Each structure stands twice: as C-alpha cells, then as structure tokens.
C-alpha cells in the first residue's frame, strides 16, 4: 500500500525533525521545508496532508493556507495547524481558512500522530459517497453521494468534518445531541477530541449555513440540536 505523504512546514528545524521522525515511525513519508515559499516551490499537490506552522516570516501559515484552499489543484489537501497561538479567534480563523485540525505547541507527539491519522481517515473514508441519500431541510440540500451542500440552489463548500457534522444534525433533526454523541458520529474512533474543538467546529459550520445558521441550537448543559 502506498504510504501517505506529509509536508511539514515550520521555521523551527528542531520541531520539524522530531515531528518527521515520529511520523516516519508511524508509517508515513515526510518532507520538511522551513518557509511557505519553499512549500509552494516544492509543490503542495504532491502531498496528502499539510502540517503547517502559523507564525512564519514573510508568508504566514494563515496566508499559505488561503493560497492552498484558493487553488483548485491543492484545495483538497487537508491542513493541520501547529502553533503556540491558542487564542480562540486564531483557532476560528484557521478553521475558516479550511483547516481540518489545530494543535497547540508544545504538543504530545503521540497526539499529533493520532490527529494526522484521524484527518487522513476523514478525508479518505469511503462512506462519504456510499449513500445515495439526499438530506433536506427546506432549501438546504445535503447530497451524501456527491458530498455537496446547496442552499437556495447555491453551492456551499464544506470540509469533510463540516459535512459529517451537518449530516449528523440532519439525520437527528429535533433531537438534542451531547458533545460526546457528536464526537462519536463525526470524528473517527479512538481519537481524543475536546469539547472546545466541538464548539469551535460547530461555530465554523454555522457561519457557512447563512440563513440556516440558527437551526443549530445550543442547549446549555446538554449539547446541540438541529431545529
């Protein structure tokens, strides 16, 4: 089986070396660059996942992520941000740019490897196209076969995680789901996901739903409900 290729972009070489060593041990192929410009020159479309530092000189991680998601040749490449910045607005900005996950420095290498595997599993899971069901709520249409969302006949781009979250809500309309139930449905098994990650991911999804954003209702002390 072909090994998944991961591009590590960080201006701290020591971090790159540790991350690369452990990913190779876990069965991945890696490449290291120390700037966004080097990453662009190397060719991001050659990789299955991008591990990206935020605070870099010249071109920041956020700017590189925007370039990646704006290009048809690379927008499919999942991104995990690695950063010392833990402000909620920075996390939200990363997700809004299309990041699939966000891990704060200093991090456990085992956790990083687990998150890499989880994101790759989400992006390659066959079940995203195995069902021909079309889930609807008024003019919101989620096509589980085509992996697409249309609102008022307008296409809305979703990440794999956002798609799985919305699918979970639409399949359980009117039912209050705890964060634990949401994690079990939308995230791969045996991967640690914090409640904060759930909240931030749902905030990101709401922002893409436009007039339907208020359909995802917070039930304080219980979880979330799609009404």
Coordinates of N, CA and C in Angstrom, one line a residue:
X1 N 0.8 -1.2 0.0 CA 0.0 0.0 0.0 C 0.9 1.2 0.0
X2 N 0.5 2.2 -0.8 CA 1.3 3.4 -0.9 C 1.2 4.2 0.4
X3 N 2.4 4.7 0.8 CA 2.4 5.5 2.1 C 1.9 6.9 1.8
X4 N 1.2 7.4 2.8 CA 0.7 8.8 2.7 C 1.9 9.7 2.9
X5 N 1.9 10.8 2.1 CA 3.0 11.8 2.1 C 2.6 13.0 2.9
X6 N 3.4 13.5 3.8 CA 3.0 14.6 4.6 C 4.1 15.7 4.5
X7 N 3.7 16.9 4.2 CA 4.6 18.0 4.1 C 4.6 18.8 5.4
X8 N 5.8 19.0 6.1 CA 5.9 19.7 7.3 C 6.5 21.1 7.0
X9 N 5.7 22.1 7.4 CA 6.2 23.5 7.1 C 6.3 24.3 8.4
X10 N 7.5 24.5 8.9 CA 7.8 25.1 10.1 C 9.2 25.7 10.1
X11 N 9.4 26.9 10.6 CA 10.7 27.5 10.6 C 11.6 27.1 11.7
X12 N 11.1 26.3 12.6 CA 11.9 25.7 13.7 C 12.3 24.3 13.3
X13 N 13.6 24.2 12.9 CA 14.0 22.9 12.3 C 14.0 21.8 13.3
X14 N 14.2 22.1 14.6 CA 14.2 21.0 15.6 C 12.8 20.4 15.8
X15 N 11.8 21.2 15.7 CA 10.4 20.7 15.7 C 10.1 19.9 14.5
X16 N 10.6 20.3 13.3 CA 10.4 19.6 12.1 C 11.0 18.2 12.2
X17 N 12.2 18.1 12.7 CA 13.0 16.9 12.8 C 12.2 15.9 13.7
X18 N 11.8 16.4 14.9 CA 11.0 15.5 15.8 C 9.7 15.0 15.2
X19 N 9.0 15.9 14.6 CA 7.7 15.5 14.0 C 7.9 14.5 12.9
X20 N 8.9 14.8 12.0 CA 9.2 13.9 10.9 C 9.6 12.5 11.4
X21 N 10.5 12.5 12.3 CA 11.0 11.2 12.8 C 9.8 10.3 13.3
X22 N 8.9 10.9 14.1 CA 7.8 10.1 14.6 C 6.7 9.8 13.6
X23 N 6.6 10.6 12.6 CA 5.6 10.3 11.5 C 6.2 9.1 10.6
X24 N 7.5 9.2 10.4 CA 8.1 8.1 9.7 C 8.0 6.8 10.4
X25 N 8.2 6.8 11.7 CA 8.0 5.6 12.6 C 6.5 5.1 12.5
X26 N 5.6 6.0 12.3 CA 4.2 5.6 12.2 C 3.8 5.2 10.8
X27 N 4.7 5.2 9.9 CA 4.5 4.6 8.6 C 4.2 5.6 7.5
X28 N 4.5 6.9 7.7 CA 4.3 7.9 6.7 C 5.6 8.3 6.0
X29 N 5.5 8.9 4.8 CA 6.6 9.6 4.2 C 6.5 11.1 4.5
X30 N 7.6 11.7 4.7 CA 7.6 13.2 5.1 C 8.6 14.0 4.2
X31 N 8.3 15.2 4.1 CA 9.3 16.2 3.6 C 9.2 17.4 4.5
X32 N 10.3 18.1 4.6 CA 10.4 19.3 5.5 C 10.8 20.5 4.7
X33 N 10.1 21.6 5.0 CA 10.5 22.9 4.5 C 10.4 23.9 5.6
X34 N 11.1 25.0 5.5 CA 11.2 26.0 6.6 C 10.5 27.3 6.3
X35 N 9.8 27.3 5.2 CA 9.0 28.6 4.8 C 7.9 28.2 3.9
X36 N 6.9 29.1 3.8 CA 5.8 28.9 2.9 C 6.3 28.9 1.5
X37 N 7.2 29.8 1.2 CA 7.7 29.9 -0.2 C 8.3 28.6 -0.7
X38 N 9.1 28.0 0.2 CA 9.7 26.7 -0.1 C 8.6 25.6 -0.3
X39 N 7.6 25.7 0.5 CA 6.4 24.7 0.3 C 5.8 24.9 -1.1
X40 N 5.6 26.1 -1.5 CA 5.0 26.4 -2.8 C 5.9 25.9 -3.9
X41 N 7.2 26.1 -3.8 CA 8.1 25.7 -4.8 C 8.2 24.2 -4.9
X42 N 8.0 23.5 -3.8 CA 8.1 22.1 -3.8 C 6.9 21.4 -4.4
X43 N 5.8 22.1 -4.3 CA 4.5 21.5 -4.9 C 3.7 20.8 -3.9
X44 N 2.7 21.6 -3.3 CA 1.9 21.0 -2.3 C 0.9 20.0 -2.8
X45 N 0.6 20.0 -4.1 CA -0.3 19.0 -4.6 C 0.3 17.6 -4.6
X46 N 1.5 17.5 -4.3 CA 2.2 16.2 -4.3 C 2.0 15.4 -3.0
X47 N 1.3 16.1 -2.0 CA 1.2 15.6 -0.7 C -0.2 15.3 -0.3
X48 N -0.4 14.4 0.7 CA -1.7 14.0 1.2 C -2.2 14.8 2.4
X49 N -1.2 15.5 3.0 CA -1.6 16.4 4.2 C -0.5 17.4 4.4
X50 N -0.9 18.5 4.9 CA 0.0 19.7 5.2 C 0.0 19.9 6.7
X51 N 1.1 19.8 7.4 CA 1.3 20.2 8.8 C 2.0 21.6 8.7
X52 N 1.2 22.6 9.3 CA 1.6 24.0 9.0 C 1.7 24.8 10.2
X53 N 2.9 25.5 10.4 CA 3.1 26.4 11.5 C 2.4 27.7 11.1
X54 N 1.9 28.5 12.1 CA 1.2 29.7 11.8 C 2.2 30.9 11.7
X55 N 3.1 31.0 12.7 CA 4.0 32.2 12.9 C 5.3 31.9 12.1
X56 N 5.3 32.3 10.8 CA 6.4 32.2 10.0 C 6.7 33.6 9.3
X57 N 8.0 33.8 9.0 CA 8.3 35.1 8.4 C 7.9 35.2 6.9
X58 N 7.8 36.3 6.4 CA 7.4 36.6 5.0 C 6.0 36.2 4.7
X59 N 5.7 34.9 4.6 CA 4.4 34.4 4.4 C 3.9 33.6 5.6
X60 N 2.9 34.0 6.2 CA 2.4 33.3 7.4 C 1.7 32.0 7.1
X61 N 1.5 31.1 8.1 CA 0.8 29.9 7.8 C -0.7 30.2 7.4
X62 N -1.3 31.2 7.9 CA -2.6 31.6 7.5 C -2.7 32.0 6.1
X63 N -1.7 32.7 5.6 CA -1.6 33.2 4.2 C -1.4 32.0 3.3
X64 N -0.5 31.0 3.7 CA -0.3 29.9 2.9 C -1.6 29.0 2.8
X65 N -2.3 28.9 3.9 CA -3.5 28.1 3.9 C -4.5 28.7 2.9
X66 N -4.6 30.0 2.9 CA -5.5 30.7 2.0 C -5.1 30.4 0.5
X67 N -3.8 30.4 0.2 CA -3.4 30.1 -1.1 C -3.7 28.6 -1.5
X68 N -3.5 27.7 -0.5 CA -3.8 26.3 -0.8 C -5.3 26.1 -1.1
X69 N -6.1 26.7 -0.3 CA -7.6 26.5 -0.4 C -8.2 27.2 -1.6
X70 N -7.5 28.3 -2.1 CA -7.9 29.0 -3.2 C -7.6 28.4 -4.6
X71 N -6.6 27.4 -4.5 CA -6.1 26.8 -5.8 C -6.9 25.5 -6.0
X72 N -7.5 25.3 -7.2 CA -8.2 24.0 -7.5 C -7.3 22.8 -7.4
X73 N -6.0 23.0 -7.6 CA -5.0 21.8 -7.6 C -4.6 21.4 -6.2
X74 N -4.9 22.3 -5.2 CA -4.4 21.9 -3.8 C -5.5 22.0 -2.8
X75 N -6.7 22.5 -3.1 CA -7.8 22.7 -2.1 C -8.2 21.4 -1.4
X76 N -7.9 20.3 -2.1 CA -8.3 19.0 -1.5 C -7.3 18.6 -0.4
X77 N -6.2 19.2 -0.3 CA -5.1 18.8 0.7 C -5.5 19.2 2.1
X78 N -5.7 18.3 3.0 CA -6.1 18.7 4.4 C -4.9 19.4 5.1
X79 N -5.3 20.3 6.0 CA -4.3 21.1 6.7 C -4.5 20.9 8.2
X80 N -3.4 20.7 8.9 CA -3.4 20.8 10.4 C -2.4 21.9 10.8
X81 N -2.9 22.9 11.5 CA -2.1 23.9 12.0 C -1.3 23.5 13.3
X82 N 0.0 23.8 13.3 CA 0.8 23.6 14.6 C 1.2 25.0 15.0
X83 N 0.8 25.4 16.2 CA 1.1 26.8 16.6 C 1.1 26.9 18.1
X84 N 1.8 27.9 18.6 CA 1.8 28.3 20.0 C 0.6 29.2 20.3
X85 N 0.0 29.7 19.3 CA -1.1 30.6 19.5 C -2.4 29.8 19.8
X86 N -3.0 30.2 21.0 CA -4.1 29.4 21.4 C -5.4 30.3 21.6
X87 N -5.3 31.5 21.1 CA -6.5 32.4 21.2 C -7.6 31.8 20.3
X88 N -8.8 31.9 20.9 CA -10.0 31.3 20.2 C -10.2 32.0 18.8
X89 N -9.9 33.3 18.7 CA -10.1 33.9 17.4 C -9.1 33.4 16.3
X90 N -7.8 33.0 16.8 CA -6.9 32.5 15.9 C -7.3 31.1 15.5
X91 N -7.9 30.3 16.4 CA -8.4 29.0 16.1 C -9.5 29.1 15.1
X92 N -10.4 30.0 15.3 CA -11.6 30.2 14.4 C -11.1 30.6 13.0
X93 N -10.1 31.5 13.0 CA -9.5 32.0 11.7 C -8.9 30.8 10.9
X94 N -8.2 29.9 11.6 CA -7.6 28.8 11.0 C -8.7 27.9 10.4
X95 N -9.8 27.6 11.1 CA -10.8 26.8 10.6 C -11.6 27.4 9.5
X96 N -11.8 28.7 9.5 CA -12.4 29.4 8.5 C -11.6 29.4 7.2
X97 N -10.3 29.3 7.3 CA -9.5 29.2 6.1 C -9.5 27.8 5.5
X98 N -10.1 26.8 6.2 CA -10.3 25.5 5.7 C -9.4 24.5 6.4
X99 N -8.8 24.8 7.5 CA -8.0 23.8 8.3 C -8.9 22.7 8.8
X100 N -8.3 21.5 8.9 CA -9.1 20.4 9.3 C -8.8 20.1 10.8
X101 N -7.7 20.6 11.4 CA -7.5 20.5 12.8 C -6.4 21.5 13.2
X102 N -6.2 21.6 14.5 CA -5.4 22.7 15.1 C -4.8 22.1 16.4
X103 N -3.5 22.1 16.4 CA -2.8 21.5 17.6 C -1.9 22.6 18.2
X104 N -1.9 22.7 19.5 CA -1.2 23.8 20.2 C 0.2 23.3 20.6
X105 N 1.2 24.1 20.4 CA 2.6 23.8 20.9 C 2.6 24.2 22.4
X106 N 3.4 23.5 23.2 CA 4.0 22.2 22.9 C 3.0 21.1 22.9
X107 N 3.1 20.2 22.0 CA 2.1 19.1 21.9 C 2.8 17.7 22.1
X108 N 2.0 16.8 22.5 CA 2.4 15.4 22.6 C 2.6 14.8 21.2
X109 N 3.7 14.3 20.9 CA 4.0 13.7 19.5 C 2.9 12.6 19.2
X110 N 2.6 11.8 20.3 CA 1.6 10.8 20.1 C 0.2 11.4 19.7
X111 N -0.1 12.5 20.3 CA -1.4 13.1 20.0 C -1.3 13.7 18.5
X112 N -0.2 14.2 18.1 CA -0.1 14.8 16.8 C -0.2 13.6 15.8
X113 N 0.4 12.5 16.0 CA 0.3 11.4 15.1 C -1.1 10.9 15.0
X114 N -1.8 10.9 16.2 CA -3.2 10.4 16.2 C -4.1 11.4 15.4
X115 N -3.8 12.7 15.5 CA -4.6 13.7 14.8 C -4.4 13.6 13.3
X116 N -3.1 13.3 12.9 CA -2.8 13.1 11.5 C -3.6 12.0 10.9
X117 N -3.6 10.9 11.6 CA -4.3 9.7 11.2 C -5.8 9.9 11.1
X118 N -6.3 10.7 12.1 CA -7.7 11.0 12.1 C -8.1 11.8 10.9
X119 N -7.3 12.9 10.6 CA -7.7 13.7 9.5 C -7.6 13.0 8.2
X120 N -6.6 12.1 8.0 CA -6.4 11.4 6.8 C -7.6 10.4 6.6
X121 N -8.0 9.8 7.8 CA -9.1 8.9 7.7 C -10.4 9.6 7.3
X122 N -10.6 10.8 7.8 CA -11.8 11.6 7.5 C -11.8 11.9 6.0
X123 N -10.6 12.3 5.5 CA -10.5 12.7 4.1 C -10.6 11.6 3.1
X124 N -10.4 10.4 3.5 CA -10.3 9.2 2.6 C -11.4 8.2 2.9
X125 N -12.2 8.4 3.9 CA -13.2 7.4 4.3 C -14.2 7.2 3.1
X126 N -14.4 5.9 2.7 CA -15.3 5.6 1.6 C -16.8 6.0 1.9
X127 N -17.2 6.1 3.2 CA -18.6 6.2 3.5 C -19.1 7.6 3.1
X128 N -18.3 8.5 2.7 CA -18.8 9.8 2.3 C -19.6 9.8 1.0
X129 N -19.3 8.7 0.2 CA -20.0 8.6 -1.1 C -20.8 7.3 -1.2
X130 N -20.9 6.6 -0.1 CA -21.5 5.3 -0.2 C -23.0 5.3 -0.2
X131 N -23.6 6.4 0.3 CA -25.0 6.5 0.4 C -25.6 7.4 -0.7
X132 N -26.8 7.0 -1.2 CA -27.4 7.9 -2.2 C -28.4 8.8 -1.6
X133 N -28.5 8.8 -0.3 CA -29.5 9.6 0.4 C -29.2 11.1 0.1
X134 N -30.3 11.9 0.0 CA -30.2 13.3 0.0 C -31.0 13.8 1.2
X135 N -30.3 14.5 2.0 CA -30.9 15.1 3.3 C -31.3 16.5 3.0
X136 N -32.6 16.8 3.4 CA -33.1 18.2 3.1 C -33.7 18.8 4.3
X137 N -33.6 20.1 4.3 CA -34.3 20.9 5.3 C -34.7 22.2 4.6
X138 N -36.0 22.3 4.1 CA -36.4 23.4 3.3 C -35.5 23.5 2.0
X139 N -34.8 24.6 1.9 CA -34.0 24.8 0.7 C -32.5 24.4 0.9
X140 N -32.3 23.8 2.1 CA -30.9 23.3 2.4 C -30.9 21.8 1.9
X141 N -30.0 21.5 1.0 CA -29.9 20.1 0.4 C -28.5 19.6 0.6
X142 N -28.4 18.5 1.3 CA -27.1 17.8 1.5 C -27.1 16.5 0.8
X143 N -26.3 16.4 -0.2 CA -26.2 15.2 -1.1 C -25.0 14.3 -0.6
X144 N -25.4 13.2 0.0 CA -24.4 12.3 0.6 C -23.6 11.5 -0.4
X145 N -24.1 11.4 -1.6 CA -23.4 10.7 -2.7 C -22.4 11.6 -3.4
X146 N -22.8 12.9 -3.6 CA -21.9 13.8 -4.3 C -21.1 14.6 -3.3
X147 N -21.3 14.4 -2.0 CA -20.5 15.1 -1.0 C -20.7 16.6 -1.2
X148 N -21.9 17.1 -1.3 CA -22.2 18.5 -1.7 C -23.3 19.1 -0.8
X149 N -23.2 20.4 -0.7 CA -24.3 21.1 0.0 C -24.8 22.3 -0.9
X150 N -26.1 22.4 -1.0 CA -26.7 23.5 -1.7 C -27.7 24.2 -0.8
X151 N -27.6 25.5 -0.8 CA -28.6 26.3 0.0 C -29.2 27.3 -1.0
X152 N -30.5 27.3 -1.2 CA -31.2 28.2 -2.1 C -30.5 28.0 -3.5
X153 N -30.2 26.8 -3.9 CA -29.6 26.4 -5.2 C -28.2 27.0 -5.3
X154 N -27.6 27.4 -4.3 CA -26.2 27.9 -4.3 C -25.3 26.9 -3.6
X155 N -24.2 26.6 -4.3 CA -23.3 25.6 -3.7 C -22.5 26.2 -2.6
X156 N -22.4 25.5 -1.5 CA -21.6 25.9 -0.3 C -20.5 24.9 -0.1
X157 N -19.2 25.3 0.0 CA -18.1 24.4 0.2 C -18.0 24.0 1.6
X158 N -17.8 22.8 1.9 CA -17.7 22.3 3.3 C -16.4 21.4 3.3
X159 N -15.7 21.4 4.4 CA -14.7 20.5 4.7 C -15.3 19.1 5.0
X160 N -14.5 18.1 5.1 CA -15.1 16.7 5.4 C -15.7 16.7 6.8
X161 N -15.1 17.4 7.7 CA -15.6 17.4 9.1 C -16.9 18.2 9.1
X162 N -17.0 19.3 8.5 CA -18.2 20.1 8.4 C -19.3 19.3 7.8
X163 N -19.0 18.6 6.7 CA -20.0 17.7 6.1 C -20.5 16.7 7.0
X164 N -19.6 16.0 7.7 CA -20.1 15.0 8.7 C -20.9 15.5 9.8
X165 N -20.5 16.7 10.3 CA -21.3 17.4 11.4 C -22.7 17.7 10.9
X166 N -22.8 18.3 9.7 CA -24.1 18.7 9.2 C -25.0 17.4 8.9
X167 N -24.3 16.4 8.4 CA -25.0 15.1 8.2 C -25.6 14.5 9.5
X168 N -24.8 14.6 10.5 CA -25.2 14.1 11.8 C -26.4 14.9 12.3
X169 N -26.4 16.2 12.2 CA -27.5 17.0 12.6 C -28.8 16.7 11.8
X170 N -28.6 16.6 10.5 CA -29.8 16.4 9.7 C -30.4 15.0 9.9
X171 N -29.6 14.1 10.2 CA -30.1 12.7 10.4 C -30.8 12.6 11.8
X172 N -30.6 13.6 12.6 CA -31.1 13.6 14.0 C -31.9 14.9 14.3
X173 N -32.6 15.4 13.3 CA -33.4 16.6 13.4 C -34.4 16.6 14.6
X174 N -34.3 17.6 15.4 CA -35.2 17.7 16.6 C -34.7 17.0 17.8
X175 N -33.6 16.3 17.7 CA -33.0 15.5 18.8 C -31.8 16.3 19.4
X176 N -31.8 16.4 20.7 CA -30.6 17.0 21.3 C -29.5 16.0 21.4
X177 N -28.3 16.4 20.8 CA -27.1 15.5 20.8 C -26.1 16.1 21.8
X178 N -25.6 15.3 22.6 CA -24.5 15.7 23.5 C -23.2 15.8 22.7
X179 N -22.2 16.5 23.2 CA -21.0 16.7 22.5 C -20.3 15.3 22.3
X180 N -20.5 14.4 23.3 CA -19.9 13.1 23.2 C -20.6 12.3 22.0
X181 N -21.9 12.5 21.9 CA -22.6 11.8 20.7 C -22.1 12.4 19.4
X182 N -21.9 13.7 19.4 CA -21.5 14.3 18.1 C -20.1 13.9 17.8
X183 N -19.2 13.7 18.8 CA -17.8 13.3 18.6 C -17.9 11.8 18.0
X184 N -18.7 11.0 18.6 CA -18.8 9.6 18.1 C -19.3 9.5 16.7
X185 N -20.1 10.4 16.3 CA -20.7 10.4 14.9 C -19.8 11.0 13.9
X186 N -19.2 12.1 14.2 CA -18.5 12.9 13.2 C -17.0 12.8 13.2
X187 N -16.4 12.3 14.3 CA -14.9 12.1 14.3 C -14.6 10.6 14.3
X188 N -13.4 10.2 13.8 CA -13.0 8.8 13.9 C -12.9 8.3 15.3
X189 N -13.1 7.0 15.4 CA -13.0 6.4 16.7 C -11.6 6.4 17.3
X190 N -11.5 6.4 18.6 CA -10.2 6.3 19.4 C -9.3 7.5 19.1
X191 N -9.9 8.6 18.8 CA -9.2 9.9 18.7 C -9.7 10.9 19.7
X192 N -8.8 11.5 20.5 CA -9.3 12.4 21.5 C -9.7 13.7 20.9
X193 N -10.9 14.1 21.2 CA -11.4 15.4 20.7 C -12.0 16.2 21.9
X194 N -11.5 17.4 22.2 CA -12.0 18.1 23.3 C -13.4 18.7 23.0
X195 N -14.1 19.1 24.1 CA -15.4 19.7 23.9 C -15.2 21.1 23.2
X196 N -14.1 21.8 23.5 CA -13.9 23.1 22.8 C -13.7 22.9 21.3
X197 N -13.1 21.8 20.9 CA -13.0 21.6 19.5 C -14.3 21.4 18.8
X198 N -15.2 20.7 19.5 CA -16.6 20.5 19.0 C -17.3 21.9 18.9
X199 N -17.2 22.7 19.9 CA -17.8 24.0 19.9 C -17.3 24.9 18.7
X200 N -16.0 24.9 18.6 CA -15.3 25.7 17.5 C -15.7 25.2 16.1
X201 N -15.8 23.9 16.0 CA -16.2 23.3 14.7 C -17.6 23.6 14.3
X202 N -18.5 23.6 15.3 CA -19.9 23.9 15.1 C -20.0 25.4 14.8
X203 N -19.3 26.3 15.4 CA -19.3 27.7 15.1 C -18.9 27.9 13.7
X204 N -17.9 27.2 13.2 CA -17.4 27.3 11.8 C -18.5 26.9 10.9
X205 N -19.2 25.8 11.2 CA -20.2 25.3 10.3 C -21.4 26.3 10.3
X206 N -21.8 26.8 11.4 CA -22.9 27.8 11.4 C -22.6 28.9 10.5
X207 N -21.4 29.4 10.4 CA -21.0 30.6 9.6 C -21.2 30.3 8.1
X208 N -21.2 29.0 7.8 CA -21.3 28.7 6.4 C -22.8 28.4 6.0
X209 N -23.7 28.3 7.0 CA -25.1 28.0 6.7 C -26.0 29.1 6.4
X210 N -25.4 30.4 6.5 CA -26.2 31.5 6.2 C -27.5 31.6 7.0
X211 N -28.6 31.7 6.3 CA -29.9 31.9 6.9 C -30.3 30.7 7.8
X212 N -29.6 29.5 7.6 CA -29.9 28.3 8.4 C -29.0 28.2 9.6
X213 N -28.2 29.2 9.9 CA -27.2 29.1 11.0 C -27.9 28.9 12.3
X214 N -29.1 29.6 12.4 CA -29.8 29.5 13.7 C -30.5 28.2 13.9
X215 N -30.5 27.3 12.9 CA -31.1 26.0 13.0 C -30.3 25.1 14.0
X216 N -29.0 25.3 14.1 CA -28.2 24.6 15.1 C -28.3 25.3 16.4
X217 N -29.1 24.8 17.3 CA -29.4 25.5 18.6 C -28.6 24.9 19.7
X218 N -28.0 25.7 20.5 CA -27.2 25.3 21.7 C -28.2 25.0 22.8
X219 N -28.1 23.9 23.4 CA -28.9 23.5 24.6 C -28.0 23.5 25.8
X220 N -27.9 24.6 26.5 CA -26.9 24.7 27.6 C -27.0 23.6 28.6
X221 N -25.9 23.0 28.8 CA -25.8 21.8 29.7 C -26.1 20.5 29.1
X222 N -26.6 20.5 27.8 CA -26.9 19.2 27.2 C -26.2 19.0 25.9
X223 N -26.1 20.0 25.0 CA -25.4 19.8 23.7 C -26.0 20.7 22.7
X224 N -26.3 20.1 21.5 CA -26.8 20.9 20.3 C -28.0 20.1 19.7
X225 N -28.8 20.9 19.0 CA -30.0 20.4 18.4 C -30.2 21.1 17.0
X226 N -30.6 20.4 16.0 CA -31.0 21.0 14.7 C -32.5 21.1 14.7
X227 N -33.0 22.3 14.6 CA -34.4 22.5 14.7 C -34.9 23.3 13.4

